[in-house]
CSV table of C-alpha atoms in Angstrom, one decimal:
chain,number,residue,atom,x,y,z
O,78,MET,CA,103.7,99.3,125.0
O,79,VAL,CA,100.9,99.8,127.5
O,80,THR,CA,98.0,97.3,127.7
O,81,VAL,CA,94.6,98.7,128.5
O,82,SER,CA,90.9,97.6,128.4
O,83,VAL,CA,88.4,99.6,126.4
O,84,LYS,CA,84.6,99.7,127.2
O,85,TRP,CA,82.3,100.6,124.3
O,86,GLN,CA,78.6,100.4,124.7
O,87,LYS,CA,78.0,96.9,126.3
O,88,GLU,CA,81.3,95.5,125.0
O,89,VAL,CA,84.6,95.4,126.8
O,90,TYR,CA,87.9,94.8,124.9
O,91,PRO,CA,90.2,93.4,127.7
O,92,ALA,CA,93.7,93.6,126.2
O,93,VAL,CA,94.4,96.5,123.7
O,94,GLU,CA,98.0,97.4,123.3
O,95,ILE,CA,99.0,101.1,122.9
O,96,ASP,CA,102.3,101.9,121.2
O,97,THR,CA,103.1,105.1,123.0
O,98,SER,CA,105.8,105.9,120.5
O,99,GLN,CA,103.0,106.5,117.9
O,100,PRO,CA,100.3,109.2,117.9
O,101,PRO,CA,96.9,108.4,119.5
O,102,TYR,CA,95.4,108.4,116.0
O,103,VAL,CA,97.1,105.0,115.5
O,104,PHE,CA,95.4,103.7,118.6
O,105,LYS,CA,92.1,105.0,117.3
O,106,ALA,CA,92.7,103.1,114.0
O,107,GLN,CA,93.2,99.9,116.1
O,108,LEU,CA,89.8,100.6,117.8
O,109,TYR,CA,88.2,101.2,114.4
O,110,ASP,CA,89.3,97.6,113.4
O,111,LEU,CA,87.8,96.3,116.7
O,112,THR,CA,84.5,98.2,116.8
O,113,GLY,CA,83.8,99.7,113.4
O,114,VAL,CA,83.7,103.2,114.8
O,115,PRO,CA,85.6,105.5,112.5
O,116,PRO,CA,88.4,107.5,114.3
O,117,GLU,CA,86.6,110.9,113.7
O,118,ARG,CA,83.6,109.6,115.6
O,119,GLN,CA,85.5,108.2,118.6
O,120,LYS,CA,85.3,110.0,121.9
O,121,ILE,CA,87.8,108.4,124.4
O,122,MET,CA,87.7,109.7,127.9
O,123,VAL,CA,91.1,110.3,129.5
O,124,LYS,CA,92.4,112.4,132.4
O,125,GLY,CA,91.7,116.0,131.5
O,126,GLY,CA,89.0,115.4,128.9
O,127,LEU,CA,88.9,113.7,125.5
O,128,LEU,CA,91.9,112.0,123.8
O,129,LYS,CA,93.1,114.1,120.9
O,130,ASP,CA,94.6,112.6,117.7
O,131,ASP,CA,98.0,114.3,118.2
O,132,ALA,CA,98.2,114.2,122.0
O,133,ASP,CA,101.4,113.4,123.8
O,134,TRP,CA,101.0,110.0,125.6
O,135,SER,CA,103.4,111.0,128.3
O,136,LYS,CA,101.1,113.9,129.3
O,137,VAL,CA,97.9,111.8,128.9
O,138,GLY,CA,99.2,109.5,131.7
O,139,VAL,CA,97.6,106.2,130.6
O,140,LYS,CA,98.6,103.4,133.0
O,141,GLU,CA,99.0,99.6,132.5
O,142,GLY,CA,95.7,97.9,133.0
O,143,GLN,CA,93.6,101.1,133.0
O,144,ARG,CA,90.1,100.9,131.6
O,145,LEU,CA,89.2,103.6,129.0
O,146,MET,CA,85.7,104.6,128.1
O,147,MET,CA,84.8,105.1,124.4
O,148,MET,CA,81.7,106.6,122.9
O,149,GLY,CA,80.7,106.7,119.2
O,150,THR,CA,78.5,104.9,116.7
O,151,ALA,CA,79.8,102.4,114.2
O,152,ASP,CA,78.9,102.6,110.5
O,153,GLU,CA,75.7,100.7,110.0
O,154,ILE,CA,74.8,98.6,107.0
O,155,VAL,CA,71.2,99.0,106.1
O,156,LYS,CA,69.3,95.7,106.1
O,157,ALA,CA,67.3,94.9,103.0
O,158,PRO,CA,63.7,93.6,103.3
O,159,GLU,CA,63.3,89.8,103.1
O,160,LYS,CA,61.8,90.2,99.7
O,161,GLY,CA,62.7,93.1,97.4
O,162,PRO,CA,65.6,94.8,95.7
O,163,VAL,CA,69.1,94.2,97.0
O,164,PHE,CA,71.0,97.4,97.8
O,165,ALA,CA,74.7,97.8,97.6
O,166,GLU,CA,75.0,98.4,101.3
O,167,ASP,CA,73.4,95.0,102.0
O,168,LEU,CA,76.0,93.1,100.0
O,169,PRO,CA,78.9,91.3,101.7
O,170,GLU,CA,81.8,93.7,101.9
O,171,GLU,CA,83.8,91.8,99.2
O,172,GLU,CA,80.9,92.3,96.8
O,173,GLN,CA,80.6,95.9,97.8
O,174,VAL,CA,84.3,96.4,96.6
O,175,VAL,CA,83.2,95.1,93.2
O,176,ASN,CA,80.2,97.4,93.2
O,177,VAL,CA,82.2,100.4,94.2
O,178,GLY,CA,84.8,99.7,91.5
O,179,HIS,CA,87.9,100.1,93.6
O,180,SER,CA,89.5,98.7,96.7
O,181,ALA,CA,90.0,100.4,100.1
O,182,GLY,CA,92.1,103.3,101.1
O,183,LEU,CA,94.9,103.2,103.8
O,184,PHE,CA,95.0,105.1,107.1
O,185,ASN,CA,98.0,107.4,107.5
O,186,LEU,CA,99.7,106.2,110.6
O,187,GLY,CA,101.8,109.4,111.0
O,188,ASN,CA,103.7,110.5,107.8
O,189,THR,CA,103.2,107.1,106.2
O,190,CYS,CA,101.8,108.5,102.9
O,191,TYR,CA,105.0,107.4,101.1
O,192,MET,CA,104.3,103.8,102.2
O,193,ASN,CA,100.5,104.0,101.4
O,194,SER,CA,101.0,105.3,97.9
O,195,THR,CA,103.7,102.7,97.1
O,196,VAL,CA,101.4,99.9,98.4
O,197,GLN,CA,98.4,101.1,96.3
O,198,CYS,CA,100.5,101.2,93.1
O,199,LEU,CA,102.0,97.7,93.5
O,200,HIS,CA,98.6,96.4,94.7
O,201,SER,CA,97.2,97.1,91.2
O,202,VAL,CA,99.5,94.4,89.7
O,203,PRO,CA,97.3,91.3,89.5
O,204,GLU,CA,100.2,89.0,88.7
O,205,LEU,CA,102.0,90.2,91.8
O,206,LYS,CA,98.9,89.5,93.9
O,207,SER,CA,98.7,86.0,92.5
O,208,ALA,CA,102.3,85.3,93.3
O,209,LEU,CA,101.8,86.5,96.9
O,210,THR,CA,98.7,84.4,97.2
O,211,GLU,CA,100.7,81.3,96.3
O,212,TYR,CA,103.5,82.2,98.7
O,213,ASN,CA,102.3,79.6,101.2
O,214,GLN,CA,102.6,76.9,98.6
O,215,LEU,CA,106.0,78.1,97.4
O,216,GLY,CA,107.2,78.0,101.0
O,217,ARG,CA,110.0,79.9,102.5
O,218,SER,CA,113.4,79.0,101.0
O,219,ASN,CA,116.2,78.2,103.4
O,220,ASP,CA,118.4,81.2,102.4
O,221,LEU,CA,115.6,83.7,103.0
O,222,ASP,CA,116.0,85.7,106.2
O,223,HIS,CA,113.1,85.8,108.7
O,224,SER,CA,112.5,89.6,108.3
O,225,SER,CA,112.1,89.2,104.5
O,226,HIS,CA,109.7,86.3,105.1
O,227,LEU,CA,107.6,88.4,107.5
O,228,LEU,CA,107.5,91.4,105.2
O,229,THR,CA,106.3,89.2,102.3
O,230,VAL,CA,103.5,87.7,104.5
O,231,ALA,CA,102.5,91.2,105.7
O,232,THR,CA,102.4,92.4,102.0
O,233,ARG,CA,100.2,89.4,101.1
O,234,ASP,CA,97.8,90.0,104.0
O,235,LEU,CA,97.6,93.7,103.4
O,236,PHE,CA,96.8,93.2,99.7
O,237,ASN,CA,94.0,90.8,100.8
O,238,ASP,CA,92.6,93.3,103.2
O,239,LEU,CA,92.5,96.0,100.5
O,240,ASP,CA,90.6,93.6,98.2
O,241,LYS,CA,88.0,92.7,100.8
O,242,ASN,CA,87.2,96.1,102.3
O,243,VAL,CA,85.4,99.2,101.2
O,244,LYS,CA,86.3,100.9,104.5
O,245,PRO,CA,89.8,102.2,105.0
O,246,VAL,CA,92.4,99.7,106.2
O,247,ALA,CA,95.0,100.4,109.0
O,248,PRO,CA,98.3,98.9,107.7
O,249,MET,CA,99.7,98.4,111.3
O,250,GLN,CA,101.3,95.0,110.8
O,251,PHE,CA,102.8,95.9,107.5
O,252,TRP,CA,104.3,99.1,108.8
O,253,THR,CA,105.7,97.4,111.9
O,254,VAL,CA,107.4,94.7,109.8
O,255,LEU,CA,108.7,97.2,107.2
O,256,ARG,CA,110.4,99.2,110.0
O,257,LYS,CA,112.0,96.1,111.4
O,258,LYS,CA,113.3,95.0,108.0
O,259,TYR,CA,114.4,98.6,107.0
O,260,PRO,CA,115.0,100.7,110.2
O,261,GLN,CA,115.5,103.9,108.2
O,262,PHE,CA,111.7,104.0,107.8
O,263,GLY,CA,111.4,104.2,111.6
O,264,GLN,CA,113.4,107.5,112.0
O,265,GLN,CA,111.8,110.0,114.3
O,266,SER,CA,112.0,113.7,114.9
O,267,ASN,CA,110.6,115.3,118.1
O,268,GLY,CA,108.8,112.1,118.9
O,269,ALA,CA,107.0,111.8,115.5
O,270,PHE,CA,107.9,109.5,112.6
O,271,MET,CA,109.6,111.4,109.7
O,272,GLN,CA,108.5,111.6,106.1
O,273,GLN,CA,110.5,109.1,103.9
O,274,ASP,CA,111.2,108.8,100.2
O,275,ALA,CA,108.5,106.8,98.4
O,276,GLU,CA,111.0,105.6,95.7
O,277,GLU,CA,113.2,104.1,98.4
O,278,CYS,CA,110.2,102.3,99.9
O,279,TRP,CA,109.2,101.0,96.5
O,280,THR,CA,112.7,99.8,95.7
O,281,GLN,CA,113.2,98.1,99.1
O,282,LEU,CA,109.9,96.4,99.0
O,283,LEU,CA,110.4,95.1,95.5
O,284,TYR,CA,113.9,93.9,96.4
O,285,THR,CA,112.5,91.9,99.3
O,286,LEU,CA,109.8,90.3,97.2
O,287,SER,CA,112.3,89.5,94.5
O,288,GLN,CA,114.2,87.4,97.1
O,289,SER,CA,111.1,85.7,98.5
O,290,LEU,CA,108.9,85.0,95.4
O,291,LYS,CA,111.1,82.5,93.7
O,292,SER,CA,109.2,79.8,91.9
O,293,PRO,CA,110.5,76.3,92.5
O,294,ASN,CA,108.7,75.0,89.5
O,295,SER,CA,110.8,74.7,86.3
O,296,SER,CA,107.7,75.6,84.3
O,297,GLY,CA,107.3,78.9,86.1
O,298,SER,CA,109.6,81.9,86.1
O,299,PRO,CA,112.4,81.3,88.5
O,300,ASP,CA,112.2,85.0,89.5
O,301,ILE,CA,108.7,86.3,89.4
O,302,VAL,CA,109.5,89.9,90.3
O,303,LYS,CA,112.2,90.1,87.7
O,304,ALA,CA,109.8,88.8,85.0
O,305,LEU,CA,107.3,91.4,86.1
O,306,PHE,CA,109.5,94.5,86.7
O,307,GLY,CA,113.1,93.6,85.6
O,308,ILE,CA,114.7,95.6,82.8
O,309,GLU,CA,117.8,94.0,81.2
O,310,PHE,CA,120.5,96.4,79.9
O,311,ASP,CA,123.4,95.9,77.5
O,312,ASN,CA,126.0,98.4,78.5
O,313,ARG,CA,129.0,99.5,76.4
O,314,ILE,CA,131.7,101.3,78.4
O,315,HIS,CA,134.2,103.2,76.3
O,316,CYS,CA,137.2,105.4,77.2
O,317,ALA,CA,138.1,107.9,74.4
O,318,GLU,CA,141.4,108.7,75.9
O,319,SER,CA,142.8,105.1,76.1
O,320,GLY,CA,140.6,103.4,73.5
O,321,GLU,CA,139.6,100.8,76.1
O,322,GLU,CA,136.1,99.3,75.6
O,323,SER,CA,134.1,96.7,77.5
O,324,THR,CA,130.6,95.4,77.6
O,325,GLU,CA,128.4,94.3,80.5
O,326,THR,CA,124.8,93.3,81.3
O,327,GLU,CA,122.8,94.3,84.3
O,328,THR,CA,119.2,94.1,85.5
O,329,VAL,CA,117.4,97.2,87.0
O,330,TYR,CA,113.9,97.6,88.2
O,331,SER,CA,113.2,101.1,86.9
O,332,LEU,CA,114.2,103.5,84.2
O,333,LYS,CA,115.4,107.0,85.2
O,334,CYS,CA,114.1,110.2,83.7
O,335,HIS,CA,116.8,112.7,84.2
O,336,ILE,CA,115.6,116.3,84.3
O,337,SER,CA,117.4,119.4,83.0
O,338,GLN,CA,116.6,122.6,81.2
O,339,GLU,CA,116.5,120.8,77.9
O,340,VAL,CA,114.1,118.1,79.1
O,341,ASN,CA,110.4,118.8,78.4
O,342,HIS,CA,109.2,115.3,77.8
O,343,LEU,CA,109.6,111.9,79.3
O,344,HIS,CA,111.2,110.6,76.1
O,345,GLU,CA,114.0,113.2,76.3
O,346,GLY,CA,114.7,112.4,80.0
O,347,LEU,CA,114.9,108.7,79.4
O,348,LYS,CA,117.3,109.2,76.5
O,349,ARG,CA,119.6,111.2,78.7
O,350,GLY,CA,119.4,108.5,81.3
O,351,LEU,CA,120.8,105.9,78.8
O,352,LYS,CA,124.1,107.8,78.5
O,353,SER,CA,126.4,108.6,81.5
O,354,GLU,CA,130.0,109.4,82.4
O,355,LEU,CA,131.9,107.6,85.1
O,356,GLU,CA,135.5,107.9,86.4
O,357,LYS,CA,137.5,104.8,87.1
O,358,ALA,CA,141.0,103.4,87.0
O,359,SER,CA,142.4,102.7,83.5
O,360,PRO,CA,144.7,99.7,83.3
O,361,SER,CA,146.5,101.0,80.2
O,362,LEU,CA,146.9,104.6,81.4
O,363,GLY,CA,147.8,103.6,85.0
O,364,ARG,CA,145.5,106.3,86.4
O,365,SER,CA,141.9,107.4,86.6
O,366,ALA,CA,140.1,108.3,83.4
O,367,VAL,CA,136.7,109.3,82.2
O,368,TYR,CA,134.6,106.5,80.6
O,369,VAL,CA,131.3,106.9,78.7
O,370,LYS,CA,128.6,104.3,79.4
O,371,ASP,CA,126.0,103.7,76.7
O,372,SER,CA,123.1,101.6,77.6
O,373,ARG,CA,120.4,99.8,75.5
O,374,ILE,CA,117.5,97.8,76.7
O,375,ASN,CA,117.9,94.1,75.8
O,376,GLY,CA,115.0,92.6,77.9
O,377,LEU,CA,111.6,94.2,78.7
O,378,PRO,CA,109.3,93.5,81.7
O,379,ARG,CA,105.6,93.1,81.9
O,380,TYR,CA,105.4,96.4,84.0
O,381,LEU,CA,107.8,99.2,83.2
O,382,THR,CA,108.6,101.5,86.2
O,383,ILE,CA,109.9,105.0,85.5
O,384,GLN,CA,111.3,107.3,88.2
O,385,PHE,CA,111.5,111.1,87.6
O,386,VAL,CA,114.8,112.1,89.2
O,387,ARG,CA,113.4,115.2,90.9
O,388,PHE,CA,115.3,115.2,94.2
O,389,PHE,CA,119.0,116.2,94.6
O,390,TRP,CA,121.2,117.1,97.6
O,391,LYS,CA,121.5,120.8,98.1
O,392,ARG,CA,124.8,121.6,99.9
O,393,GLU,CA,123.8,125.2,100.9
O,394,SER,CA,120.8,124.1,102.9
O,395,ASN,CA,122.1,120.5,103.6
O,396,GLN,CA,118.9,118.9,102.6
O,397,LYS,CA,117.2,117.2,99.6
O,398,ALA,CA,115.8,119.8,97.2
O,399,LYS,CA,113.2,119.2,94.4
O,400,ILE,CA,113.2,120.0,90.7
O,401,LEU,CA,109.8,121.4,90.0
O,402,ARG,CA,110.2,121.6,86.2
O,403,LYS,CA,107.3,120.3,84.1
O,404,VAL,CA,108.0,117.1,82.3
O,405,ASP,CA,105.2,115.8,80.1
O,406,TYR,CA,104.5,112.0,80.0
O,407,PRO,CA,102.1,110.0,77.7
O,408,LEU,CA,99.3,107.6,78.5
O,409,SER,CA,101.0,105.2,76.0
O,410,LEU,CA,104.7,104.9,75.8
O,411,ASP,CA,106.8,103.3,73.0
O,412,VAL,CA,110.3,102.3,74.1
O,413,TYR,CA,111.4,100.8,70.8
O,414,ASP,CA,114.0,103.5,70.2
O,415,PHE,CA,115.7,102.6,73.5
O,416,CYS,CA,116.1,98.9,72.7
O,417,SER,CA,119.2,97.0,71.3
O,418,GLU,CA,119.2,95.8,67.7
O,419,ASP,CA,118.6,92.2,68.9
O,420,LEU,CA,115.5,93.2,70.9
O,421,ARG,CA,114.2,95.4,68.1
O,422,LYS,CA,114.2,92.3,65.7
O,423,LYS,CA,112.3,90.3,68.3
O,424,LEU,CA,109.7,93.1,68.6
O,425,GLU,CA,109.0,93.5,64.9
O,426,GLY,CA,106.6,90.5,64.5
O,427,PRO,CA,104.5,91.3,67.6
O,428,ARG,CA,104.4,95.0,66.6
O,429,GLN,CA,103.1,94.1,63.1
O,430,VAL,CA,100.4,91.9,64.7
O,431,LEU,CA,99.4,94.8,66.9
O,432,ARG,CA,99.3,97.3,64.0
O,433,ASP,CA,97.1,94.8,62.0
O,434,ALA,CA,94.8,94.3,65.0
O,435,GLU,CA,94.4,98.1,65.6
O,436,GLY,CA,94.0,98.7,61.9
O,437,LYS,CA,91.3,96.0,61.7
O,438,LYS,CA,89.6,97.7,64.7
O,439,ALA,CA,89.6,101.0,62.8
O,440,GLY,CA,88.2,99.3,59.7
O,441,LEU,CA,91.5,99.3,57.7
O,442,LYS,CA,92.9,96.4,55.7
O,443,THR,CA,95.6,94.5,57.5
O,444,SER,CA,99.0,93.8,55.9
O,445,GLY,CA,98.5,90.0,56.0
O,446,LYS,CA,102.3,89.6,56.6
O,447,THR,CA,102.0,87.9,60.0
O,448,SER,CA,98.8,85.9,59.7
O,449,SER,CA,96.6,84.7,56.9
O,450,SER,CA,94.7,81.8,58.3
O,451,THR,CA,91.3,81.7,60.0
O,452,ASP,CA,93.2,81.1,63.2
O,453,GLY,CA,94.8,84.5,62.6
O,454,ASP,CA,91.4,86.2,62.9
O,455,VAL,CA,91.1,84.8,66.4
O,456,LYS,CA,94.5,86.0,67.3
O,457,MET,CA,93.7,89.4,66.0
O,458,THR,CA,90.7,89.6,68.3
O,459,GLU,CA,92.8,88.7,71.3
O,460,ALA,CA,95.4,91.3,70.2
O,461,GLU,CA,92.6,93.9,70.1
O,462,GLU,CA,91.6,93.0,73.7
O,463,SER,CA,95.2,93.3,74.8
O,464,SER,CA,95.7,96.7,73.3
O,465,SER,CA,92.3,98.1,74.2
O,466,GLY,CA,93.9,100.3,76.9
O,467,SER,CA,91.1,99.4,79.3
O,468,GLY,CA,93.5,97.6,81.6
O,469,GLU,CA,91.9,94.2,80.6
O,470,ALA,CA,94.3,91.9,78.8
O,471,SER,CA,93.4,88.3,78.1
O,472,LYS,CA,92.1,86.3,81.1
O,473,THR,CA,95.5,84.6,81.7
O,474,THR,CA,97.0,88.0,82.4
O,475,GLN,CA,94.9,88.2,85.6
O,476,GLU,CA,96.1,84.8,86.8
O,477,GLY,CA,99.8,85.2,86.8
O,478,VAL,CA,102.9,85.8,84.5
O,479,LEU,CA,101.9,84.8,81.0
O,480,PRO,CA,103.8,82.0,79.2
O,481,GLU,CA,106.3,83.7,76.9
O,482,LYS,CA,105.4,81.4,74.0
O,483,GLU,CA,101.8,82.5,73.9
O,484,HIS,CA,102.0,86.2,74.4
O,485,HIS,CA,104.7,88.6,73.2
O,486,LEU,CA,105.7,92.1,74.2
O,487,THR,CA,105.5,94.8,71.6
O,488,GLY,CA,107.6,97.6,73.3
O,489,ILE,CA,104.4,99.6,73.7
O,490,TYR,CA,103.2,100.3,77.3
O,491,ASP,CA,100.0,101.8,78.7
O,492,LEU,CA,100.0,103.9,81.9
O,493,VAL,CA,98.4,102.2,84.9
O,494,ALA,CA,99.7,104.0,87.9
O,495,VAL,CA,101.3,107.3,88.9
O,496,LEU,CA,102.8,108.1,92.3
O,497,THR,CA,103.0,111.8,92.9
O,498,HIS,CA,104.7,114.1,95.4
O,499,LYS,CA,103.4,117.5,96.5
O,500,GLY,CA,105.8,119.9,98.2
O,501,ARG,CA,109.3,121.3,97.9
O,502,SER,CA,111.3,118.8,99.8
O,503,ALA,CA,111.6,115.0,99.9
O,504,ASP,CA,111.6,115.2,103.7
O,505,SER,CA,108.2,116.8,103.8
O,506,GLY,CA,105.2,117.2,101.5
O,507,HIS,CA,102.7,114.6,100.6
O,508,TYR,CA,102.6,111.4,98.4
O,509,VAL,CA,99.5,110.2,96.6
O,510,ALA,CA,98.8,107.2,94.3
O,511,TRP,CA,96.7,107.5,91.1
O,512,VAL,CA,95.8,104.0,89.9
O,513,LYS,CA,93.9,102.7,86.9
O,514,GLN,CA,91.4,100.0,87.9
O,515,GLU,CA,90.5,96.9,86.0
O,516,ASN,CA,87.3,98.5,84.8
O,517,GLY,CA,89.4,101.2,83.1
O,518,LYS,CA,88.5,104.0,85.6
O,519,TRP,CA,91.2,106.0,87.4
O,520,VAL,CA,91.1,106.5,91.2
O,521,GLN,CA,93.2,108.8,93.4
O,522,PHE,CA,94.2,107.1,96.6
O,523,ASP,CA,94.9,110.0,99.1
O,524,ASP,CA,95.7,107.8,102.1
O,525,ASP,CA,92.2,106.7,103.4
O,526,ASN,CA,90.3,108.7,100.8
O,527,PRO,CA,89.8,107.1,97.3
O,528,ILE,CA,88.6,109.7,94.8
O,529,PRO,CA,87.5,108.8,91.2
O,530,GLN,CA,89.4,110.8,88.5
O,531,ARG,CA,89.1,111.5,84.8
O,532,GLU,CA,91.8,109.9,82.6
O,533,GLU,CA,92.4,113.2,80.7
O,534,ASP,CA,93.5,114.7,84.0
O,535,ILE,CA,96.2,112.1,84.8
O,536,PRO,CA,98.8,113.6,82.3
O,537,LYS,CA,98.4,117.0,84.0
O,538,LEU,CA,100.4,115.7,87.0
O,539,SER,CA,103.5,116.7,85.1
O,540,GLY,CA,104.9,119.3,87.4
O,541,GLY,CA,105.8,123.0,87.0
O,542,GLY,CA,104.2,124.2,90.3
O,543,ASP,CA,103.2,123.2,93.8
O,544,TRP,CA,100.5,120.8,92.7
O,545,HIS,CA,101.0,117.0,92.8
O,546,MET,CA,103.6,116.0,90.2
O,547,ALA,CA,104.6,112.6,88.9
O,548,TYR,CA,107.5,111.0,90.8
O,549,ILE,CA,107.0,107.4,89.7
O,550,CYS,CA,105.0,106.1,86.7
O,551,MET,CA,104.2,102.5,86.1
O,552,TYR,CA,103.3,101.3,82.6
O,553,LYS,CA,101.8,97.9,81.6
O,554,ALA,CA,103.0,96.1,78.5
O,555,ARG,CA,100.7,95.8,75.5
O,556,VAL,CA,101.0,92.2,74.5
O,557,VAL,CA,99.8,90.1,71.5
O,558,PRO,CA,99.3,86.4,71.1
O,559,MET,CA,101.6,84.8,68.4
């Protein structure tokens, strides 16, 4: 670290730290936070001319305590007349966010698109934001390590920054803490930070939050992240050779879509992922044997995460290669076929309520099996709101995890976020987040550049070429009040 002072116009910023292990663009992002001057407008005088975004600090020769001169104009917000119409630019920034219809983008701090896209997808989960906001009240538990606590706080603060800004946010603190907690994200090559796997970032961040966001109240969910993202499996493990059979339960945070020549659709890939072979010691045979593992979903989350298993290790080139095959995925996904018999029985009632609500919306007569009272009409209306696909469930959905007694899952999910990868290798290429907003509109978050998208174009991110293709899909449960 080198500490310098920066003079801009009449202002002097006396103690600005430069992390010389990071490119100058990161330093410019810091100055953007201080001055409001976007990095592309900044002209910083150094020995030999102007500071370039990708310059080598060792050659720039910046010294401790040196004063740097910066030129450039900040973004100006037009002032409205004392009396007259109020323009969007005159609103407080938090109100501008509402007016724009989406939150801010994130600056790329040097191959951090994997992190930015992960953050943007998870930031779209209102219940997770609510849990993070309450983290102060929950308090840090005694068995939580300090680095997990810091990463949770950094996630909460970054989510808040995204909600309050229309200008891009520099996620400096979050990235610093993420690298301290998980050093693999700090790997460098030739002095630059390396591209990392977005799925690994997603998994590690959710794991940390699952450890920290534990509700001490008996009324709340003891594990908020598990309630939001956890998928419970019943596994049957059978050996045809010995006849041995056992059962086990496990909780995972994503379903895997395995891709092969036979897989053309997400449904087929998920089905393949529920059956696998493993080799382990057989007590009755006294040696290793092949077992078949059959899995069925026995507990569903509020948000269903699906990973397309596109990367594999290629021995010839000794690197991760990518399966480019096109695999179609729907805007609405029904996972009823993947559920255990017990769970299917629990889903039948809510599914009938949903069918009746959608039938009523279409002007059809309802079955009348699940509700016949006037109260039933109110519930039907709420069910219609929940299944409208606009991203707006009942009001309590926005406030936290819904009480299980009031709202029930149907096994039907609506797509709310897609994380895509463009390129041929996991160690290179580019990650982007495509997120459905609360107003029902889709936005592509390409680092610091949010771009509105049409919903009909989202399923086209299915692969088959060098364009962006889905790597992680996140679906939101369609719920009905019972």
